[in-house]
CSV table of C-alpha atoms and ligand atoms in Angstrom, one decimal:
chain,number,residue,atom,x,y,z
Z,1,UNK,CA,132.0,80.2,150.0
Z,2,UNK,CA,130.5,83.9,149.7
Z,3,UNK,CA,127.4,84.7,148.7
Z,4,UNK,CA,128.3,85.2,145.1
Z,5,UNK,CA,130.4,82.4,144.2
Z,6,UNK,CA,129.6,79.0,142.6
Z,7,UNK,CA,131.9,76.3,141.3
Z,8,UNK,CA,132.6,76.0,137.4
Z,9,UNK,CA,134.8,73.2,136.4
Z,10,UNK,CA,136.2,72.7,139.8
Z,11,UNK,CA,137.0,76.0,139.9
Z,12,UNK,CA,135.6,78.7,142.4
Z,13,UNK,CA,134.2,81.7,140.5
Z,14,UNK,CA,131.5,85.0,141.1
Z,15,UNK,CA,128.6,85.7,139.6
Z,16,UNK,CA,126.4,88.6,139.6
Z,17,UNK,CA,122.6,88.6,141.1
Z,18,UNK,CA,120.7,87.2,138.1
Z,19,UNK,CA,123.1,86.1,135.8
Z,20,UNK,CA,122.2,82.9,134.6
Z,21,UNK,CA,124.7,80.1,134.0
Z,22,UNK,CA,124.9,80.8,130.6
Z,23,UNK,CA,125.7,84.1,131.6
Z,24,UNK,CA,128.2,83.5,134.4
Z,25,UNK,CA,130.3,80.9,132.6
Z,26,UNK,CA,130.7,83.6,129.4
Z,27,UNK,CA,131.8,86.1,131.8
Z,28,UNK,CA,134.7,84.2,133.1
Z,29,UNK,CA,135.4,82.8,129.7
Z,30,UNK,CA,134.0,79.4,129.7
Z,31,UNK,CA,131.6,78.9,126.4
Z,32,UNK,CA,129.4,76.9,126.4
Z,33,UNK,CA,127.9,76.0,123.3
Z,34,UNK,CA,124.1,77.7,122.1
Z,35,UNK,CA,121.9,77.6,119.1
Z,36,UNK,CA,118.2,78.9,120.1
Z,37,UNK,CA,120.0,81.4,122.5
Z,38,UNK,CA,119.8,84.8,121.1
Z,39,UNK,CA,121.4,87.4,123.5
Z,40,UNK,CA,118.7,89.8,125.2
Z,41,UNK,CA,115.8,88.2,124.4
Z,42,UNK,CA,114.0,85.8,126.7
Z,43,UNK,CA,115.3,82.3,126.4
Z,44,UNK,CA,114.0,79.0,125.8
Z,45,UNK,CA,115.6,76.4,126.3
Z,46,UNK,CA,114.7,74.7,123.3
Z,47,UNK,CA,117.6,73.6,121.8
Z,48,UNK,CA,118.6,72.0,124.8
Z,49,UNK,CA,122.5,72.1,123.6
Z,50,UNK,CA,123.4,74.4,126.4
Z,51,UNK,CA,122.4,71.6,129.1
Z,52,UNK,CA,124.9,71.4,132.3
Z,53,UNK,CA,125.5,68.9,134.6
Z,54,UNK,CA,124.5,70.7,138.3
Z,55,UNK,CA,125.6,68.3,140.9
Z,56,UNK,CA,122.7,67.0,143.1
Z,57,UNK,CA,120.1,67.9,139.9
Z,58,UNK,CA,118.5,64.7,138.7
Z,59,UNK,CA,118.4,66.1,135.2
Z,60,UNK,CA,121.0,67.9,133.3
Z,61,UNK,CA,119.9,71.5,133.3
Z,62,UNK,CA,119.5,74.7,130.4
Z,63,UNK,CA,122.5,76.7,131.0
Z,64,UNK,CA,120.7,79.7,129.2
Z,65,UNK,CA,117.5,79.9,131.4
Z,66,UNK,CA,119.0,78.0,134.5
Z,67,UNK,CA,120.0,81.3,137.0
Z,68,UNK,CA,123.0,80.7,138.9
Z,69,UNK,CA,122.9,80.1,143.0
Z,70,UNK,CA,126.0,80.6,145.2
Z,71,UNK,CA,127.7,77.5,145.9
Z,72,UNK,CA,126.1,75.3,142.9
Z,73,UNK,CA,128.7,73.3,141.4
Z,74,UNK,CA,128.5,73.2,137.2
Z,75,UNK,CA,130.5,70.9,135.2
Z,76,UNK,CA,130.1,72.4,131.3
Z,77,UNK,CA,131.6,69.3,129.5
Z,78,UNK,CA,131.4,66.1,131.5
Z,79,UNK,CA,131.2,62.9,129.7
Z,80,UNK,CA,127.2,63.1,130.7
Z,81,UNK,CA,127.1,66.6,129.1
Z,82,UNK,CA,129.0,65.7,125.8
Z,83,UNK,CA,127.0,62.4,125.5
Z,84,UNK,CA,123.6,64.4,125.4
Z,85,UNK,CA,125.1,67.4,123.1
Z,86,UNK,CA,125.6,64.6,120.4
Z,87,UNK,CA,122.7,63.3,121.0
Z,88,UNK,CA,120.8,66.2,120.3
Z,89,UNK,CA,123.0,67.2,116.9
Z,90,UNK,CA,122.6,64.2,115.6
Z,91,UNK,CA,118.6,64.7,116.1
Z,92,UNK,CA,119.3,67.8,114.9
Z,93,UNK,CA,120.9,66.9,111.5
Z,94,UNK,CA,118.9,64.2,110.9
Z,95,UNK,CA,116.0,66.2,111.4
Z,96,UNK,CA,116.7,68.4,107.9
Z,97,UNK,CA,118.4,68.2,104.9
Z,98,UNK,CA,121.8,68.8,106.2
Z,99,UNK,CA,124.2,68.1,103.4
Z,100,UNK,CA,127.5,69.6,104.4
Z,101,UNK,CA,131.0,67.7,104.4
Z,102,UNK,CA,129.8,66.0,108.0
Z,103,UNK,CA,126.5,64.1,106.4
Z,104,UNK,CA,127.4,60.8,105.4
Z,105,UNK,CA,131.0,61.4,104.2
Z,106,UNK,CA,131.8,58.0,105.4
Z,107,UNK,CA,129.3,56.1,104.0
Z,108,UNK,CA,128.7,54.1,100.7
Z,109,UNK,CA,125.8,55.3,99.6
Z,110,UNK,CA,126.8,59.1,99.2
Z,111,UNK,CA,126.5,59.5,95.6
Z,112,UNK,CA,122.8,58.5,96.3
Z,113,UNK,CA,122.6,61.1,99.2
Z,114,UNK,CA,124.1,63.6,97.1
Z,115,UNK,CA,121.7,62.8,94.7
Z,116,UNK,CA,118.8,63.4,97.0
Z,117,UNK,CA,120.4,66.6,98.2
Z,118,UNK,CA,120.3,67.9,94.9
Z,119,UNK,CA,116.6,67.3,94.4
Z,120,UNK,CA,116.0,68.9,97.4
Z,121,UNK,CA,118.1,72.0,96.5
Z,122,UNK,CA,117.6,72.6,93.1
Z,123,UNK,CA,121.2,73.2,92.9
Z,124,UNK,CA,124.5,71.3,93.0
Z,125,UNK,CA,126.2,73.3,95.1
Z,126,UNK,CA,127.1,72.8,98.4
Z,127,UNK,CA,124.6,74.5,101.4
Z,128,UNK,CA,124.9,78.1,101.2
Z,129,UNK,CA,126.0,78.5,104.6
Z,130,UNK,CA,128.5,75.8,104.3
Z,131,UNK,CA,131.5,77.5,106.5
Z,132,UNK,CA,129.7,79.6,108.0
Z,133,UNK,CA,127.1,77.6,109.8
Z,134,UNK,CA,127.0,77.1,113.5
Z,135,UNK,CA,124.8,73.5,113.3
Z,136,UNK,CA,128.5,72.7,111.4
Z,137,UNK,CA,130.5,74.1,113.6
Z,138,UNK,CA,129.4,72.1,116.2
Z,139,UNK,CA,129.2,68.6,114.6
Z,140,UNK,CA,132.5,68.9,113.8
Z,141,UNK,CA,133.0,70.1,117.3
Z,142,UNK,CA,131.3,67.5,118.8
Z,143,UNK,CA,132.2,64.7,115.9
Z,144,UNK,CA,128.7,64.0,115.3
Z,145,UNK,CA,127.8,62.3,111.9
Z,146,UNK,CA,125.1,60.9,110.4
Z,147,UNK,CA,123.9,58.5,108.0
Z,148,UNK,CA,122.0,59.0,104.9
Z,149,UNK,CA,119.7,56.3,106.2
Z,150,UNK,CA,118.7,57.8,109.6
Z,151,UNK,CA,115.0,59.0,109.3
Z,152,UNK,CA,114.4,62.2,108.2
Z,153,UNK,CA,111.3,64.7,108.2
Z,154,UNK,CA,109.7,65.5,105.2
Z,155,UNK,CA,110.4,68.8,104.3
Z,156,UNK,CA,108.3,71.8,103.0
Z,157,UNK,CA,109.4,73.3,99.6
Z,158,UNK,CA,111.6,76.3,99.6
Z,159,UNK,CA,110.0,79.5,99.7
Z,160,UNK,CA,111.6,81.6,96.8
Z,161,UNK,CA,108.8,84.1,95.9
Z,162,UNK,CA,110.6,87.0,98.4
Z,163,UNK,CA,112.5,89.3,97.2
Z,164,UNK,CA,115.6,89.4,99.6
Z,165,UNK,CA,115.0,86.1,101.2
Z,166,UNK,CA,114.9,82.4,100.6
Z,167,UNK,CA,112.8,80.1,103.6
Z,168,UNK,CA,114.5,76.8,103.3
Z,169,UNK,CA,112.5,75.0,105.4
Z,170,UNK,CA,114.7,71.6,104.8
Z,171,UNK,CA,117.3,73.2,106.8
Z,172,UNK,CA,115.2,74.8,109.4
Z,173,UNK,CA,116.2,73.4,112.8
Z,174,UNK,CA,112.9,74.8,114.8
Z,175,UNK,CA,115.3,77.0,117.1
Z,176,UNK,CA,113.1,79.9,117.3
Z,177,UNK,CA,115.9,82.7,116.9
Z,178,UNK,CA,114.0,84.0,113.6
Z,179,UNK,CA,110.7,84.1,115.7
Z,180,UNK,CA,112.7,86.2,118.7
Z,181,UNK,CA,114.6,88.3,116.2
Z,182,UNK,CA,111.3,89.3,114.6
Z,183,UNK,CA,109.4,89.9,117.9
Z,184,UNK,CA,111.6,90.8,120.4
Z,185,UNK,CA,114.4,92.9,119.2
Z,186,UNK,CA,112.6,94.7,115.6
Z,187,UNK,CA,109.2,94.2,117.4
Z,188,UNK,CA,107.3,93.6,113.8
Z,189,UNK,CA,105.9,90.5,114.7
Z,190,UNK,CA,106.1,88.9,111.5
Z,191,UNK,CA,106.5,85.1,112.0
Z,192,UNK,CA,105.8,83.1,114.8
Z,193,UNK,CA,106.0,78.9,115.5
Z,194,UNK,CA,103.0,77.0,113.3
Z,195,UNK,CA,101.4,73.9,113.5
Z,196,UNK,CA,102.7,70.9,115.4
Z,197,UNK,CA,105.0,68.0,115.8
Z,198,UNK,CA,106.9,66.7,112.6
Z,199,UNK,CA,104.5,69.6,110.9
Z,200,UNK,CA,106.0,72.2,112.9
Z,201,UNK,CA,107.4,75.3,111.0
Z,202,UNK,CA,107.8,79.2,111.0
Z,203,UNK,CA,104.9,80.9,109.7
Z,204,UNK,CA,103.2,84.1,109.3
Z,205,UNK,CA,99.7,84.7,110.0
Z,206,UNK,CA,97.9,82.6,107.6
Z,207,UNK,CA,100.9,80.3,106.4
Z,208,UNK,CA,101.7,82.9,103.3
Z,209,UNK,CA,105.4,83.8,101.7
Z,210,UNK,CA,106.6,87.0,103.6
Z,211,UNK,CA,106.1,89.3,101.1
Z,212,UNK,CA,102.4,88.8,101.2
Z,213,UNK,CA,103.0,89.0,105.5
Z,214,UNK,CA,104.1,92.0,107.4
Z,215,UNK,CA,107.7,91.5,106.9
Z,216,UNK,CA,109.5,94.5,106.1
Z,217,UNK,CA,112.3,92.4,105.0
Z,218,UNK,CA,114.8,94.1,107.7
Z,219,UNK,CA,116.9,91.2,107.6
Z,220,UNK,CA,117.0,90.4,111.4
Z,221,UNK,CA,116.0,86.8,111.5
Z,222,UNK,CA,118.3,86.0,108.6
Z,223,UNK,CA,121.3,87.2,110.6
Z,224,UNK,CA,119.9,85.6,113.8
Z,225,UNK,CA,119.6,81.9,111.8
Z,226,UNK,CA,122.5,79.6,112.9
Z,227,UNK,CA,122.0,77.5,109.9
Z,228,UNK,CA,121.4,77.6,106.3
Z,229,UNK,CA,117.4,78.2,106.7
Z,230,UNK,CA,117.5,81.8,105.8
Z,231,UNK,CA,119.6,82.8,103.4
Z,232,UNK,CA,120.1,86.4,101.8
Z,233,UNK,CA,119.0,85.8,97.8
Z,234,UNK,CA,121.6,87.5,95.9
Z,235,UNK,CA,124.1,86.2,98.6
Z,236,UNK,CA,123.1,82.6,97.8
Z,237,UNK,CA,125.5,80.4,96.4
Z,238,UNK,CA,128.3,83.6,95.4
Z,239,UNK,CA,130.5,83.5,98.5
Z,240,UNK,CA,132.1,81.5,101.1
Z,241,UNK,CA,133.4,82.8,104.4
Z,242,UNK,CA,137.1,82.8,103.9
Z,243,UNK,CA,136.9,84.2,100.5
Z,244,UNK,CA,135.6,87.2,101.8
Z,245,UNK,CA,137.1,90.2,104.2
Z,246,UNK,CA,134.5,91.8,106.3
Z,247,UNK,CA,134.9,95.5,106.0
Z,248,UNK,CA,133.3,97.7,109.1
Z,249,UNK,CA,131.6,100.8,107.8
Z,250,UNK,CA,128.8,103.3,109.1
Z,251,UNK,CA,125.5,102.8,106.9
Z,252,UNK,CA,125.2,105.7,104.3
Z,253,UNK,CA,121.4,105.4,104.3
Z,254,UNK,CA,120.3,107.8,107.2
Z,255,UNK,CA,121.6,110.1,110.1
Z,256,UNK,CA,120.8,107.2,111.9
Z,257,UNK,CA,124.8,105.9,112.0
Z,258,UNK,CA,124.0,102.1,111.8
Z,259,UNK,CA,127.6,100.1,112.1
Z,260,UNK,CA,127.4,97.3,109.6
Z,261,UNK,CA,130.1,94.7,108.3
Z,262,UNK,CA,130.5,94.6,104.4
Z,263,UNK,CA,131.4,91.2,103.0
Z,264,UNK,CA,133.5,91.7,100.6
Z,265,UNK,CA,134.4,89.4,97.4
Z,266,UNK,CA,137.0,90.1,94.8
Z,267,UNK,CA,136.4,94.3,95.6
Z,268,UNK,CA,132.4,93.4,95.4
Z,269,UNK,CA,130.1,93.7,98.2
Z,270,UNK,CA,128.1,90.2,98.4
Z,271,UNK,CA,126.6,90.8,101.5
Z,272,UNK,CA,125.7,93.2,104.7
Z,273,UNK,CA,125.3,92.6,108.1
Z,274,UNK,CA,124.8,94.2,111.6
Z,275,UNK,CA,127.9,95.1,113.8
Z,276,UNK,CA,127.2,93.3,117.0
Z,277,UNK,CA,128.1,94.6,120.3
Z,278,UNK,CA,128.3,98.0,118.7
Z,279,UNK,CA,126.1,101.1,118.9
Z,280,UNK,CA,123.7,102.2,118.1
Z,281,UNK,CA,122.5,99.6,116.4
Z,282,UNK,CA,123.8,96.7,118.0
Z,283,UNK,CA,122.9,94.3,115.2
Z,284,UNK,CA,120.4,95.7,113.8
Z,285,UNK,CA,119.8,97.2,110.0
Z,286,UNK,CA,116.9,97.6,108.2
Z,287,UNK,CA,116.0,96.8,104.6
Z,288,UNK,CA,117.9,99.7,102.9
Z,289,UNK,CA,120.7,98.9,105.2
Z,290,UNK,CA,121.2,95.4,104.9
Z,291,UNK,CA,119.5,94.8,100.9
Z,292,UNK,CA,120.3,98.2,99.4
Z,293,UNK,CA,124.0,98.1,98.5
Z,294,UNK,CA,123.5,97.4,94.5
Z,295,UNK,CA,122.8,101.2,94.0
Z,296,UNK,CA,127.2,101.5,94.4
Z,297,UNK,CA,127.6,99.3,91.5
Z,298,UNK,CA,124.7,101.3,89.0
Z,299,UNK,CA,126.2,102.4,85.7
Z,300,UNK,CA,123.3,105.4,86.0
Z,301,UNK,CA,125.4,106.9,89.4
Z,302,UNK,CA,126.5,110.2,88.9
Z,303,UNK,CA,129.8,110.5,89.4
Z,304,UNK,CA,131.2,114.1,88.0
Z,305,UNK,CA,128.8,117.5,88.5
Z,306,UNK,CA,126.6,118.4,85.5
Z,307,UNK,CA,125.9,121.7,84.8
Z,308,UNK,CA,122.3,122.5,82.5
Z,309,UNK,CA,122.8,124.9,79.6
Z,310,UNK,CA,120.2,125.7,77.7
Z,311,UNK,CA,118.2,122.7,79.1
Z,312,UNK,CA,120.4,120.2,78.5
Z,313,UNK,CA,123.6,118.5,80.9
Z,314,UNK,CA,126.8,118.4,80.7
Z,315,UNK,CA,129.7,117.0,82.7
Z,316,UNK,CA,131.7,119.4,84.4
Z,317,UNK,CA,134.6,120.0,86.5
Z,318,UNK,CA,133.9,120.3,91.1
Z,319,UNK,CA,135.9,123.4,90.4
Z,320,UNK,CA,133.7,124.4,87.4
Z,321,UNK,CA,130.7,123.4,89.6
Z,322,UNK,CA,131.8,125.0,92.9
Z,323,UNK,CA,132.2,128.2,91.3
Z,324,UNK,CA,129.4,128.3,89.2
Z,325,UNK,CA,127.0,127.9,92.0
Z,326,UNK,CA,129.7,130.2,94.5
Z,327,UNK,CA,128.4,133.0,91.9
Z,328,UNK,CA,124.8,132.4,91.5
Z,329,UNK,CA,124.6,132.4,95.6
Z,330,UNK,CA,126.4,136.1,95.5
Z,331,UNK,CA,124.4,137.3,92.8
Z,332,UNK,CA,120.9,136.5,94.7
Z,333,UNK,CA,122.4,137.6,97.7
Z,334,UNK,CA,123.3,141.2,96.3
Z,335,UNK,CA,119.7,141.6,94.2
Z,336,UNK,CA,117.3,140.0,97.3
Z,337,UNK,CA,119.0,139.5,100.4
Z,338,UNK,CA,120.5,136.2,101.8
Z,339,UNK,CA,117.2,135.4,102.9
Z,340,UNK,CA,116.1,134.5,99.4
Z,341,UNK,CA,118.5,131.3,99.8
Z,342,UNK,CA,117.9,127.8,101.5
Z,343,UNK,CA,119.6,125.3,102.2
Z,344,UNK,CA,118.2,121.3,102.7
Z,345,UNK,CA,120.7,119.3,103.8
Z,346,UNK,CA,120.8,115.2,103.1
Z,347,UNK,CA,119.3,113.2,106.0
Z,348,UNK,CA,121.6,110.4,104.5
Z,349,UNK,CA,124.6,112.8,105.9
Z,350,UNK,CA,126.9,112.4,108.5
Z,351,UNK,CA,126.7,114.7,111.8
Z,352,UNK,CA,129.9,116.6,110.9
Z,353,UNK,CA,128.6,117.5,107.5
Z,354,UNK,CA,125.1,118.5,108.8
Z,355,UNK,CA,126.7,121.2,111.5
Z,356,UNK,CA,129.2,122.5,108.6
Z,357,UNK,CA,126.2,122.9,106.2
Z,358,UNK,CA,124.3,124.9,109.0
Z,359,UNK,CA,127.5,126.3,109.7
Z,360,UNK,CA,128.3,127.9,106.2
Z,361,UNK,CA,124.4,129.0,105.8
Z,362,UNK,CA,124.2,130.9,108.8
Z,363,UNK,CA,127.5,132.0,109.2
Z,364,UNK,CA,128.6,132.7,106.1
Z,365,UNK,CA,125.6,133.2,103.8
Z,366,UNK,CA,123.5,134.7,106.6
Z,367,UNK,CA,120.2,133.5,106.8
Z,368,UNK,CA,118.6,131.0,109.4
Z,369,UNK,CA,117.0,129.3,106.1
Z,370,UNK,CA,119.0,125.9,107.1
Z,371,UNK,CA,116.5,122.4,107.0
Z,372,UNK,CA,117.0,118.9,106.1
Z,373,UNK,CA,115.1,116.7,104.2
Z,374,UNK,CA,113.1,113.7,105.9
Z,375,UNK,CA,114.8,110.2,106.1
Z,376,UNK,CA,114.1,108.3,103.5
T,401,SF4,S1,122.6,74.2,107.4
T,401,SF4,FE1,124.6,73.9,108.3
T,401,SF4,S2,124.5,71.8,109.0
T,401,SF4,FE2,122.9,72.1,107.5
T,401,SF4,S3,123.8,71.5,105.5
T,401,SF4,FE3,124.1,73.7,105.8
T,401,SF4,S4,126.1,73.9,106.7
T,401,SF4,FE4,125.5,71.8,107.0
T,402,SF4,S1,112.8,90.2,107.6
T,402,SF4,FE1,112.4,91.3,109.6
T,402,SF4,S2,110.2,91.6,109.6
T,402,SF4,FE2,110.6,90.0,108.1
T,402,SF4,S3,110.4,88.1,109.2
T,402,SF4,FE3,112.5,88.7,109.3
T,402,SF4,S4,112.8,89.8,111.2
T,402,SF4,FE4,110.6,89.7,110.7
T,403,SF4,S1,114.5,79.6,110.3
T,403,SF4,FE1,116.5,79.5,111.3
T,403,SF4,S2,116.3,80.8,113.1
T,403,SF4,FE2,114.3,80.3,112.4
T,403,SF4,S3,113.6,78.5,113.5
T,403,SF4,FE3,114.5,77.8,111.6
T,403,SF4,S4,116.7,77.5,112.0
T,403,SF4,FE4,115.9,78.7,113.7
């Protein structure tokens, strides 16, 4: 066997120098199934749900910080590997208040359980993330259930006071994703891992509600949550995944270009999210971006020109507009030279438009007077 090859699943396969196992399996289409992972930031391990079985290892190995070696032979779903996976969703579910269609839904006492859930929630409704969850996903997966008699931790409250995001620590599986979200890929070191054992939870320096922290409420570690632990607020509770269509647009905020995915309900957007994969952002938004959609459904947006006469306005026609201003611009030209015109173009605007606005003052107007305004 070359110096680049290892065995997956019986079957010979390359890797490059590096990779990890994780890594290599993706690459020639073999998942294998992650929660803490979060792609380019240094992995943990933590979940454990990635393990391997590497013949000749005592011990069934991370596949996400395990780095491949020529001739290793992997086996991603052995009866060994599946056994542990269970084992750790079921430690996993049992650990929070997990109250989706897998909890319990075999088991006599689920009116009580329901019951429970609901105290916990404050609500009736199913999780938030129910469908769209990837704890779920892999219980049903892996057929893991549990029981509402298995022992559970006891939970901190729900933080509500924020205003874009709800903590539900009940749901919190420890997995660290928020915490690598926060610090390695928007670098505002916000939240990091807090006190210990059954205690343990996400904190900010001194334990306080992110808006008294230095969040900036960009969002990331909401879309980086695999579960139903961080949860958009005006998202909660109003959509499911298949009621939606995800609509790929280019952020209208700044120059910037961000590529975000509008979830879309009944012609309403309930919620925004970094494209993945896709430049420049590559997942990212910030909190105008990702929160600051409501301004399209304001009744105060402008949506025909106004023109003031004698200091009051009134609606008027593009053409009426167009012309209107066409004629002011000549006149100032004619008395004061084009000089005595500027132009500041929107930083919220597209390339294109930016060049065509430069375009039309220096070309056509005539004067170099041509600036944008800041981002804001
Ligand atoms: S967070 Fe996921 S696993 Fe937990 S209740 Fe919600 S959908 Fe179910
Ligand atoms: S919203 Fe942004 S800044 Fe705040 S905790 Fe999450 S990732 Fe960190
Ligand atoms: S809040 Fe979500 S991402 Fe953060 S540790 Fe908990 S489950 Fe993981």
């Amino acid at each position: 066997m070359s110096d680049n090859m290892f065995v997956l699943n019986g079957r010979e396969v390359s890797f490059d120098p590096g990779q990890t196992i994780l890594e290599a399996a993706e690459a020639c289409g073999v998942q294998i199934p992650t929660l803490c992972h979060l792609k380019g930031t240094t992995p943990t391990g933590e979940c454990r749900i990635c393990v391997v079985e590497v013949q000749g290892a005592d011990m069934l190995v991370t596949s996400c910080s395990t780095p491949v070696e020529a001739g290793m032979q992997v086996k991603t779903e052995s009866p060994r590997v599946v056994t542990e996976r269970k084992k750790i969703l079921e430690q996993l579910l049992t650990s929070g208040n997990h109250n989706c269609a897998i909890s319990g839904s075999d088991n006599g006492n689920w009116t009580e359980f329901q019951l429970q859930v609901q105290k916990n929630d404050a609500s009736s409704e199913l999780c938030p993330v129910w469908g769209d969850c990837k704890l779920q996903e892999l219980a049903y997966q892996y057929q893991v259930k549990i029981t509402p008699s298995s022992p559970q931790r006891d939970y901190y409250p729900s933080e509500m006071a924020n205003p874009m995001i709800i903590r539900d620590f009940s749901r919190c599986i420890l997995c660290g994703r928020c915490i690598k979200a926060c610090n390695e890929v928007q670098v505002n070191r916000a939240i990091s891992m807090g006190y210990e054992g059954d205690k343990a939870k996400v904190v900010t320096p001194g334990d306080h509600p992110l808006s008294e922290s230095d969040c900036v409420f960009c969002g990331e570690c909401v879309q980086a949550c695999p579960v139903g632990a961080l949860v958009e607020k005006k998202a909660r509770h109003i959509w499911r995944p298949w009621e939606t269509e995800k609509i790929r647009t280019t952020c209208p905020y700044c120059g910037v270009g961000c590529q975000q995915l509008l979830h879309v309900k009944d012609g309403k957007i309930v919620k925004v999210t970094g494209v993945e994969d896709a430049e420049p952002n590559q997942g990212r938004l910030c909190v105008k971006g990702r929160f600051g959609y409501d301004f399209i459904y304001s009744k105060d947006r402008l949506k025909t020109p106004l023109i003031r006469e004698n200091n009051e306005f009134r609606e008027a026609s593009w053409d009426e507009a167009l012309d209107l201003v066409a004629r002011k611009f000549k006149e100032i030209i004619r008395e004061n030279g084009p000089d005595a015109i500027a132009g500041v173009s929107c930083a919220r605007s597209i390339n294109e438009d930016s060049y065509q606005m430069q375009k039309l003052f220096r070309a056509v107007i005539g004067t170099n007077n041509i600036d944008h305004c800041a981002r804001t």
